[in-house]
Amino acid sequence: MNKRTIIILGIVASLLGLVLGANFYFMYYLNIEEGHLASVRALENMIRHKMRHLHPAYLNRNPRFFMFRNKLLKNYKMAPYENASVLWDIANWWPQENEIYPLYDSSMGSLLETLRKEPITRVNNLARGTQLKLLMRLSQQQKVIFKPQWYPRDEIIEGQVYSGKDRHTAEVYAFYLGAVLDLRWTPIVVGRVVNLKTEIYAQGDQELQSTISIEADEDGKDKYCLYGKCHYCNEEETVCGDDRHNIEGVLIYIVPGTLAKRRSPWQRTYKDDRRAPWEDDMTYCKSLKNKMETIRLLDLIDVAIFDYLIQNGDRHHYETREDRVVLIDNGKAFGNPNKDHLDILAPLYQCCLLRKSTWDRLQVFSGGVLTELVDRLSKQDALYPLITDKHKRGVERRLLVVYAVVEYCMDLEGDKMFKTL
Ligand SMILES: Nc1ncnc2c1ncn2[C@@H]1O[C@H](COP(=O)(O)OP(=O)(O)OP(=O)(O)O)[C@@H](O)[C@H]1O
Ligand SMILES: [Mn+2]
């Protein structure tokens, strides 16, 4: 063989290798894709089947809800107070592990009132997270986080499950939903109409004031608009006061103690062209069960149910307090009432584990009671109604899906899927 033949043979060989390699890669990819589609579709069909044959107990009201309803309504009822400072001292002693407030406590109604009424005495930009938020001080003492309104209640956020900015009222809704489901792991939150001129600009430091524009509108009246300082903040996207400079927002009580942030095992890639391992692997939980303590896994499954009900698909990280998971940052819920992203429930249907107490509690609020009760509890909030009827129907529809998924798991695992940790 002369030199030329060797070169030609070499080229042919490498071309062949390239084609074969690419082909193998292609086939491999196809298989994964088909396998994944098949298993996700199978799961969806199974759940659809389960939904059609749900036991009437899941569709009807459970008489046991009465007991809980009356106590909850009493506990969260607006109550007068004399000394805000005392209430804040009490609330700052409340948290135990991830439970941010007690099941029932006569101070809750008054504490909520302090957040609605106490004067805002100082405001700064809070450069935490990626979205606009402010740090407010109430009566020169208690610090709270403020998230402003970006959307009207009926705006439909198109796109990915994590698209758009925070929905302020979702934070309040999450607080009451946590109370009803006895997942008291959220911060205490109230809605409040705040004056951008007199309560924010006037009490703001220089840095904050420099991110508020004051411009005359057509009638020559000053218009205040806030853009703040944060990763996603820019001068084009502003929160503007109405003709009296008022804006809606929520006051989020700061959870006392130390929080630790961890990456969620069910984190999305946030890229349209790349899928996360958990999205393609229905046995994903198997390896997690060896790596993660059961109590943590159970916490994350509770979180998944909570997030699925409100359609929060943006829990890329979760935070823990004394090693237990807290529900901080619930603003990305209620984006599109017509869409249910089933994959938020992946921790439940992939692990088929559930805390017994959560399962018992979910069954108490069947038949429309869940959203009715959250609605009644939140009637006293300045921003009531927090969500549209369409969103409420969405929560009820998804509760049925949760029941169906648990039924699916019971078929696989039986009662041993329920844990008491
Ligand atoms: N109520 C609270 N109590 C204590 N710390 C809080 C509270 N709310 C938020 N934080 C802290 O501030 C951080 C940012 O808050 P949050 O996650 O709500 O902001 P975000 O802009 O939505 O962030 P991201 O873009 O990461 O989702 C949290 O990770 C948490 O550490
Ligand atoms: Mn967020």
Short mmCIF file of C-alpha atoms in Angstrom, two decimals, residues 22-416:
data_model
loop_
_atom_site.label_atom_id
_atom_site.label_comp_id
_atom_site.label_asym_id
_atom_site.label_seq_id
_atom_site.Cartn_x
_atom_site.Cartn_y
_atom_site.Cartn_z
CA ALA A 22 -23.77 9.49 15.08
CA ASN A 23 -26.29 6.82 14.24
CA PHE A 24 -25.77 5.00 17.50
CA TYR A 25 -26.10 8.26 19.33
CA PHE A 26 -29.25 9.05 17.40
CA MET A 27 -30.79 5.66 18.15
CA TYR A 28 -29.88 5.94 21.82
CA TYR A 29 -31.45 9.36 21.97
CA LEU A 30 -34.59 8.11 20.22
CA ASN A 31 -34.97 5.32 22.73
CA ILE A 32 -34.65 7.58 25.71
CA GLU A 33 -37.09 9.97 24.16
CA GLU A 34 -39.60 7.22 23.43
CA GLY A 35 -39.14 5.64 26.82
CA HIS A 36 -39.63 8.90 28.56
CA LEU A 37 -42.67 9.85 26.52
CA ALA A 38 -44.13 6.42 27.05
CA SER A 39 -43.74 6.49 30.81
CA VAL A 40 -44.98 10.04 31.26
CA ARG A 41 -47.94 9.34 28.99
CA ALA A 42 -48.66 6.09 30.79
CA LEU A 43 -48.66 7.96 34.06
CA GLU A 44 -50.96 10.64 32.73
CA ASN A 45 -53.36 8.02 31.38
CA MET A 46 -53.31 6.20 34.67
CA ILE A 47 -54.11 9.39 36.54
CA ARG A 48 -56.87 10.25 34.10
CA HIS A 49 -58.34 6.80 34.64
CA LYS A 50 -58.07 7.19 38.41
CA MET A 51 -59.77 10.59 38.22
CA ARG A 52 -62.75 9.10 36.40
CA HIS A 53 -63.15 6.47 39.08
CA LEU A 54 -62.44 8.54 42.15
CA HIS A 55 -64.31 7.37 45.22
CA PRO A 56 -67.18 9.77 46.03
CA ALA A 57 -65.51 10.56 49.36
CA TYR A 58 -62.92 12.57 47.43
CA LEU A 59 -65.59 14.55 45.60
CA ASN A 60 -67.94 15.24 48.49
CA ARG A 61 -67.55 17.28 51.62
CA ASN A 62 -66.06 15.49 54.55
CA PRO A 63 -68.13 16.36 57.64
CA ARG A 64 -64.91 16.44 59.65
CA PHE A 65 -64.05 19.82 58.13
CA PHE A 66 -66.46 21.64 60.50
CA MET A 67 -64.25 21.08 63.47
CA PHE A 68 -61.24 22.56 61.73
CA ARG A 69 -63.09 25.39 60.04
CA ASN A 70 -64.49 26.97 63.16
CA LYS A 71 -61.18 26.88 64.98
CA LEU A 72 -59.32 28.31 62.00
CA LEU A 73 -61.82 31.11 61.45
CA LYS A 74 -61.56 32.08 65.10
CA ASN A 75 -57.77 31.91 65.10
CA TYR A 76 -57.22 34.16 62.09
CA LYS A 77 -60.03 36.61 62.83
CA MET A 78 -58.93 40.21 62.85
CA ALA A 79 -58.37 41.32 66.45
CA PRO A 80 -57.51 44.66 68.03
CA TYR A 81 -54.21 45.18 69.80
CA GLU A 82 -52.62 47.65 72.14
CA ASN A 83 -48.93 47.07 71.85
CA ALA A 84 -47.44 45.92 68.55
CA SER A 85 -44.04 45.50 70.10
CA VAL A 86 -45.32 42.80 72.47
CA LEU A 87 -46.93 40.91 69.60
CA TRP A 88 -43.73 40.99 67.57
CA ASP A 89 -41.81 39.66 70.56
CA ILE A 90 -44.30 36.82 70.77
CA ALA A 91 -44.17 36.06 67.05
CA ASN A 92 -40.39 36.09 67.02
CA TRP A 93 -40.44 33.32 69.62
CA TRP A 94 -42.97 31.24 67.71
CA PRO A 95 -40.85 29.30 65.21
CA GLN A 96 -39.88 25.76 66.13
CA GLU A 97 -37.93 23.97 63.45
CA ASN A 98 -39.89 24.73 60.28
CA GLU A 99 -43.18 25.57 61.99
CA ILE A 100 -43.29 29.34 61.82
CA TYR A 101 -46.36 29.87 63.99
CA PRO A 102 -48.49 27.73 66.32
CA LEU A 103 -51.57 25.79 65.28
CA TYR A 104 -53.83 28.05 67.32
CA ASP A 105 -52.72 31.11 69.22
CA SER A 106 -54.83 33.98 70.47
CA SER A 107 -52.21 36.49 69.28
CA MET A 108 -52.44 35.64 65.57
CA GLY A 109 -55.40 37.89 64.73
CA SER A 110 -53.73 40.85 66.42
CA LEU A 111 -50.35 40.16 64.88
CA LEU A 112 -51.91 40.29 61.42
CA GLU A 113 -53.47 43.62 62.35
CA THR A 114 -50.09 45.07 63.33
CA LEU A 115 -48.79 44.24 59.86
CA ARG A 116 -51.78 45.99 58.30
CA LYS A 117 -51.76 49.08 60.50
CA GLU A 118 -48.37 49.90 61.96
CA PRO A 119 -46.61 52.84 60.33
CA ILE A 120 -43.78 52.19 57.88
CA THR A 121 -40.88 54.11 59.33
CA ARG A 122 -37.97 53.17 57.08
CA VAL A 123 -37.58 51.56 53.66
CA ASN A 124 -34.55 50.17 51.83
CA ASN A 125 -34.01 48.20 48.70
CA LEU A 126 -33.40 44.55 49.60
CA ALA A 127 -30.83 43.00 47.32
CA ARG A 128 -31.78 39.39 48.10
CA GLY A 129 -32.94 36.94 45.44
CA THR A 130 -33.41 38.19 41.89
CA GLN A 131 -36.67 40.13 41.94
CA LEU A 132 -37.57 43.56 43.26
CA LYS A 133 -38.21 43.59 46.96
CA LEU A 134 -37.96 46.12 49.73
CA LEU A 135 -37.03 45.90 53.37
CA MET A 136 -39.46 47.86 55.51
CA ARG A 137 -39.30 48.72 59.15
CA LEU A 138 -42.55 49.00 61.07
CA SER A 139 -42.73 51.46 63.98
CA GLN A 140 -38.94 51.71 64.06
CA GLN A 141 -38.76 48.13 65.11
CA GLN A 142 -39.96 45.08 63.19
CA LYS A 143 -38.46 44.39 59.77
CA VAL A 144 -40.64 42.93 57.02
CA ILE A 145 -40.11 42.16 53.35
CA PHE A 146 -42.29 43.95 50.81
CA LYS A 147 -43.12 42.55 47.37
CA PRO A 148 -45.12 44.84 45.05
CA GLN A 149 -47.92 44.06 42.64
CA TRP A 150 -46.85 43.50 39.03
CA TYR A 151 -49.98 42.00 37.48
CA PRO A 152 -53.73 42.37 37.80
CA ARG A 153 -55.39 39.23 39.30
CA ASP A 154 -56.76 38.06 35.96
CA GLU A 155 -53.59 38.35 33.91
CA ILE A 156 -52.62 35.03 32.37
CA ILE A 157 -48.89 34.38 32.32
CA GLU A 158 -48.05 32.47 29.17
CA GLY A 159 -44.92 30.44 28.59
CA GLN A 160 -43.01 28.26 30.99
CA VAL A 161 -44.25 27.35 34.44
CA TYR A 162 -41.63 29.71 35.89
CA SER A 163 -42.30 32.61 33.50
CA GLY A 164 -43.02 36.12 34.60
CA LYS A 165 -42.56 38.05 37.80
CA ASP A 166 -43.92 37.34 41.26
CA ARG A 167 -47.68 37.40 41.82
CA HIS A 168 -47.87 39.30 45.10
CA THR A 169 -51.17 37.85 46.31
CA ALA A 170 -49.81 34.30 45.88
CA GLU A 171 -47.70 34.95 48.97
CA VAL A 172 -50.81 35.72 51.03
CA TYR A 173 -52.70 32.78 49.56
CA ALA A 174 -49.80 30.48 50.40
CA PHE A 175 -49.90 31.65 54.00
CA TYR A 176 -53.59 30.76 54.44
CA LEU A 177 -53.28 27.54 52.45
CA GLY A 178 -50.40 26.50 54.70
CA ALA A 179 -52.57 27.26 57.73
CA VAL A 180 -55.45 25.13 56.44
CA LEU A 181 -53.27 22.21 55.34
CA ASP A 182 -51.31 22.44 58.58
CA LEU A 183 -48.11 23.09 56.65
CA ARG A 184 -47.33 26.08 58.80
CA TRP A 185 -44.00 26.47 57.08
CA THR A 186 -44.66 29.73 55.23
CA PRO A 187 -43.92 33.18 56.56
CA ILE A 188 -46.87 35.17 57.92
CA VAL A 189 -48.06 37.47 55.12
CA VAL A 190 -50.63 40.24 54.73
CA GLY A 191 -51.63 42.31 51.73
CA ARG A 192 -51.44 46.07 52.10
CA VAL A 193 -52.06 49.12 49.97
CA VAL A 194 -49.01 51.31 50.38
CA ASN A 195 -48.40 54.87 49.34
CA LEU A 196 -45.40 55.07 47.03
CA LYS A 197 -44.91 58.78 47.74
CA THR A 198 -45.50 59.13 51.47
CA GLU A 199 -44.73 55.65 52.77
CA ILE A 200 -41.97 54.46 50.43
CA TYR A 201 -40.23 57.44 48.82
CA ALA A 202 -40.47 59.66 51.91
CA GLN A 203 -39.19 56.90 54.21
CA GLY A 204 -36.64 55.56 51.75
CA ASP A 205 -32.92 56.00 51.91
CA GLN A 206 -31.06 57.77 49.15
CA GLU A 207 -30.27 54.60 47.23
CA LEU A 208 -33.94 53.65 47.09
CA GLN A 209 -35.04 57.16 46.19
CA SER A 210 -32.64 57.12 43.26
CA THR A 211 -34.58 54.15 41.83
CA ILE A 212 -37.93 55.94 42.01
CA SER A 213 -38.77 58.22 39.13
CA ILE A 214 -41.03 61.22 39.61
CA GLU A 215 -42.41 62.56 36.38
CA ALA A 216 -45.32 64.81 35.50
CA ASP A 217 -48.16 63.07 33.65
CA GLU A 218 -50.45 64.68 31.00
CA ASP A 219 -52.33 66.62 33.67
CA GLY A 220 -49.13 67.92 35.17
CA LYS A 221 -49.54 65.72 38.23
CA ASP A 222 -46.53 63.94 39.69
CA LYS A 223 -46.37 60.25 38.98
CA TYR A 224 -44.17 58.02 41.13
CA CYS A 225 -42.69 54.87 39.64
CA LEU A 226 -40.38 52.41 41.34
CA TYR A 227 -37.90 50.16 39.59
CA GLY A 228 -35.56 49.32 42.46
CA LYS A 229 -32.28 47.50 42.35
CA CYS A 230 -32.06 43.77 41.76
CA HIS A 231 -30.91 41.20 39.22
CA TYR A 232 -34.01 41.61 37.05
CA CYS A 233 -34.66 45.27 37.88
CA ASN A 234 -34.46 47.85 35.10
CA GLU A 235 -35.77 51.31 34.39
CA GLU A 236 -38.26 50.03 31.81
CA GLU A 237 -40.08 47.77 34.24
CA THR A 238 -41.62 49.85 36.95
CA VAL A 239 -44.31 49.71 39.58
CA CYS A 240 -46.27 52.96 39.42
CA GLY A 241 -48.66 54.54 41.88
CA ASP A 242 -52.28 55.27 40.98
CA ASP A 243 -53.64 58.84 41.01
CA ARG A 244 -53.13 58.91 44.78
CA HIS A 245 -49.70 57.22 44.53
CA ASN A 246 -51.00 53.98 45.98
CA ILE A 247 -49.65 50.57 45.05
CA GLU A 248 -50.61 47.09 46.18
CA GLY A 249 -48.07 44.85 47.79
CA VAL A 250 -47.55 42.23 50.45
CA LEU A 251 -45.75 42.43 53.77
CA ILE A 252 -43.88 39.25 54.55
CA TYR A 253 -42.88 38.68 58.16
CA ILE A 254 -39.22 37.81 58.42
CA VAL A 255 -38.74 34.27 59.66
CA PRO A 256 -36.47 34.49 62.71
CA GLY A 257 -33.49 32.18 62.88
CA THR A 258 -31.02 30.89 60.34
CA LEU A 259 -32.06 29.59 56.95
CA ALA A 260 -29.93 27.33 54.78
CA LYS A 261 -30.42 27.18 51.04
CA ARG A 262 -30.17 23.95 49.07
CA ARG A 263 -30.54 22.98 45.45
CA SER A 264 -33.76 21.11 44.77
CA PRO A 265 -33.25 17.59 43.39
CA TRP A 266 -36.20 18.35 41.10
CA GLN A 267 -34.68 21.59 39.84
CA ARG A 268 -35.55 22.56 36.27
CA THR A 269 -32.82 23.43 33.77
CA TYR A 270 -34.47 26.75 32.86
CA LYS A 271 -33.41 26.07 29.27
CA ASP A 272 -35.93 25.15 26.58
CA ASP A 273 -33.49 22.76 24.87
CA ARG A 274 -32.23 20.87 27.89
CA ARG A 275 -34.10 18.53 30.18
CA ALA A 276 -33.20 17.72 33.75
CA PRO A 277 -32.47 14.10 34.71
CA TRP A 278 -35.61 13.80 36.84
CA GLU A 279 -37.78 14.72 33.84
CA ASP A 280 -36.67 11.65 31.88
CA ASP A 281 -36.23 9.10 34.61
CA MET A 282 -39.28 7.71 36.32
CA THR A 283 -37.02 5.79 38.70
CA TYR A 284 -35.27 9.01 39.71
CA CYS A 285 -36.39 8.72 43.33
CA LYS A 286 -34.71 5.36 43.86
CA SER A 287 -31.25 6.85 44.16
CA LEU A 288 -32.55 9.77 46.20
CA LYS A 289 -34.03 7.41 48.78
CA ASN A 290 -30.50 6.21 49.50
CA LYS A 291 -28.94 9.64 49.49
CA MET A 292 -31.48 11.68 51.39
CA GLU A 293 -33.01 11.26 54.83
CA THR A 294 -36.61 10.13 54.65
CA ILE A 295 -37.79 13.09 56.69
CA ARG A 296 -36.29 15.48 54.14
CA LEU A 297 -37.85 13.55 51.28
CA LEU A 298 -41.22 13.66 53.03
CA ASP A 299 -40.84 17.41 53.50
CA LEU A 300 -40.11 17.84 49.79
CA ILE A 301 -43.13 15.72 48.87
CA ASP A 302 -45.35 17.92 51.05
CA VAL A 303 -43.82 20.93 49.31
CA ALA A 304 -44.56 19.36 45.90
CA ILE A 305 -48.25 18.94 46.77
CA PHE A 306 -48.42 22.48 48.10
CA ASP A 307 -46.68 23.84 45.01
CA TYR A 308 -48.82 21.78 42.65
CA LEU A 309 -52.05 23.11 44.16
CA ILE A 310 -50.94 26.70 43.60
CA GLN A 311 -48.85 25.90 40.49
CA ASN A 312 -45.57 27.20 41.78
CA GLY A 313 -43.06 25.61 39.42
CA ASP A 314 -40.08 27.70 40.41
CA ARG A 315 -38.75 26.05 43.57
CA HIS A 316 -35.24 25.69 42.19
CA HIS A 317 -33.87 25.88 45.70
CA TYR A 318 -35.51 25.14 48.97
CA GLU A 319 -34.61 26.57 52.31
CA THR A 320 -34.35 24.82 55.64
CA ARG A 321 -34.66 26.00 59.21
CA GLU A 322 -33.22 23.71 61.87
CA ASP A 323 -32.86 21.09 59.16
CA ARG A 324 -36.52 21.14 58.16
CA VAL A 325 -37.90 22.61 54.94
CA VAL A 326 -39.66 25.97 55.04
CA LEU A 327 -41.96 27.34 52.34
CA ILE A 328 -40.29 30.64 51.56
CA ASP A 329 -40.88 32.35 48.21
CA ASN A 330 -44.32 31.39 46.90
CA GLY A 331 -44.69 34.31 44.51
CA LYS A 332 -44.50 32.35 41.27
CA ALA A 333 -47.83 30.63 41.79
CA PHE A 334 -51.13 31.25 39.94
CA GLY A 335 -49.61 32.11 36.57
CA ASN A 336 -52.13 30.38 34.28
CA PRO A 337 -55.41 29.02 35.69
CA ASN A 338 -56.00 26.87 32.61
CA LYS A 339 -52.80 24.91 32.85
CA ASP A 340 -51.84 22.23 35.36
CA HIS A 341 -48.17 21.32 35.29
CA LEU A 342 -48.31 17.75 36.51
CA ASP A 343 -44.53 17.51 36.78
CA ILE A 344 -44.57 19.72 39.89
CA LEU A 345 -45.94 16.57 41.55
CA ALA A 346 -42.96 14.46 40.42
CA PRO A 347 -41.65 14.03 43.98
CA LEU A 348 -44.97 12.40 44.92
CA TYR A 349 -45.46 10.11 41.92
CA GLN A 350 -41.81 9.21 41.56
CA CYS A 351 -41.25 8.40 45.23
CA CYS A 352 -44.75 7.21 46.15
CA LEU A 353 -44.19 8.30 49.74
CA LEU A 354 -46.38 10.61 51.77
CA ARG A 355 -46.58 11.80 55.35
CA LYS A 356 -49.64 10.21 56.93
CA SER A 357 -50.66 13.49 58.61
CA THR A 358 -50.60 15.31 55.26
CA TRP A 359 -52.76 12.65 53.65
CA ASP A 360 -55.30 12.78 56.50
CA ARG A 361 -55.44 16.55 56.31
CA LEU A 362 -55.87 16.65 52.54
CA GLN A 363 -58.91 14.41 52.84
CA VAL A 364 -60.60 16.67 55.39
CA PHE A 365 -60.92 19.51 52.87
CA SER A 366 -62.45 17.70 49.91
CA GLY A 367 -65.46 18.73 47.89
CA GLY A 368 -64.69 22.43 47.48
CA VAL A 369 -64.04 23.14 51.14
CA LEU A 370 -60.35 23.86 50.68
CA THR A 371 -60.74 26.95 48.51
CA GLU A 372 -63.89 28.07 50.33
CA LEU A 373 -62.05 28.08 53.60
CA VAL A 374 -58.95 29.87 52.28
CA ASP A 375 -61.36 32.35 50.75
CA ARG A 376 -63.17 32.95 54.02
CA LEU A 377 -59.96 33.27 56.00
CA SER A 378 -58.56 35.79 53.53
CA LYS A 379 -61.72 37.95 53.44
CA GLN A 380 -60.18 40.23 56.02
CA ASP A 381 -57.12 40.84 53.86
CA ALA A 382 -56.84 44.25 52.21
CA LEU A 383 -56.25 42.56 48.86
CA TYR A 384 -59.26 40.20 48.95
CA PRO A 385 -60.10 38.47 46.67
CA LEU A 386 -56.56 37.17 46.37
CA ILE A 387 -57.17 35.07 43.25
CA THR A 388 -59.82 34.80 40.54
CA ASP A 389 -62.58 32.17 40.55
CA LYS A 390 -60.81 30.46 37.70
CA HIS A 391 -57.72 30.02 39.85
CA LYS A 392 -59.90 28.72 42.72
CA ARG A 393 -61.41 26.10 40.43
CA GLY A 394 -57.87 25.23 39.37
CA VAL A 395 -56.86 24.53 42.98
CA GLU A 396 -59.90 22.25 43.46
CA ARG A 397 -59.21 20.43 40.19
CA ARG A 398 -55.62 19.84 41.22
CA LEU A 399 -56.64 18.58 44.63
CA LEU A 400 -58.50 15.80 42.79
CA VAL A 401 -55.33 15.08 40.82
CA VAL A 402 -53.41 14.78 44.08
CA TYR A 403 -56.02 12.28 45.35
CA ALA A 404 -55.72 10.36 42.08
CA VAL A 405 -51.92 10.25 42.23
CA VAL A 406 -52.04 8.98 45.82
CA GLU A 407 -54.50 6.28 44.68
CA TYR A 408 -52.06 5.37 41.92
CA CYS A 409 -49.26 5.08 44.48
CA MET A 410 -51.44 3.02 46.83
CA ASP A 411 -51.96 0.55 43.98
CA LEU A 412 -48.19 0.23 43.71
CA GLU A 413 -47.11 0.43 47.32
CA GLY A 414 -50.18 -0.10 49.47
CA ASP A 415 -50.39 1.55 52.88
CA LYS A 416 -46.65 1.36 53.36
#
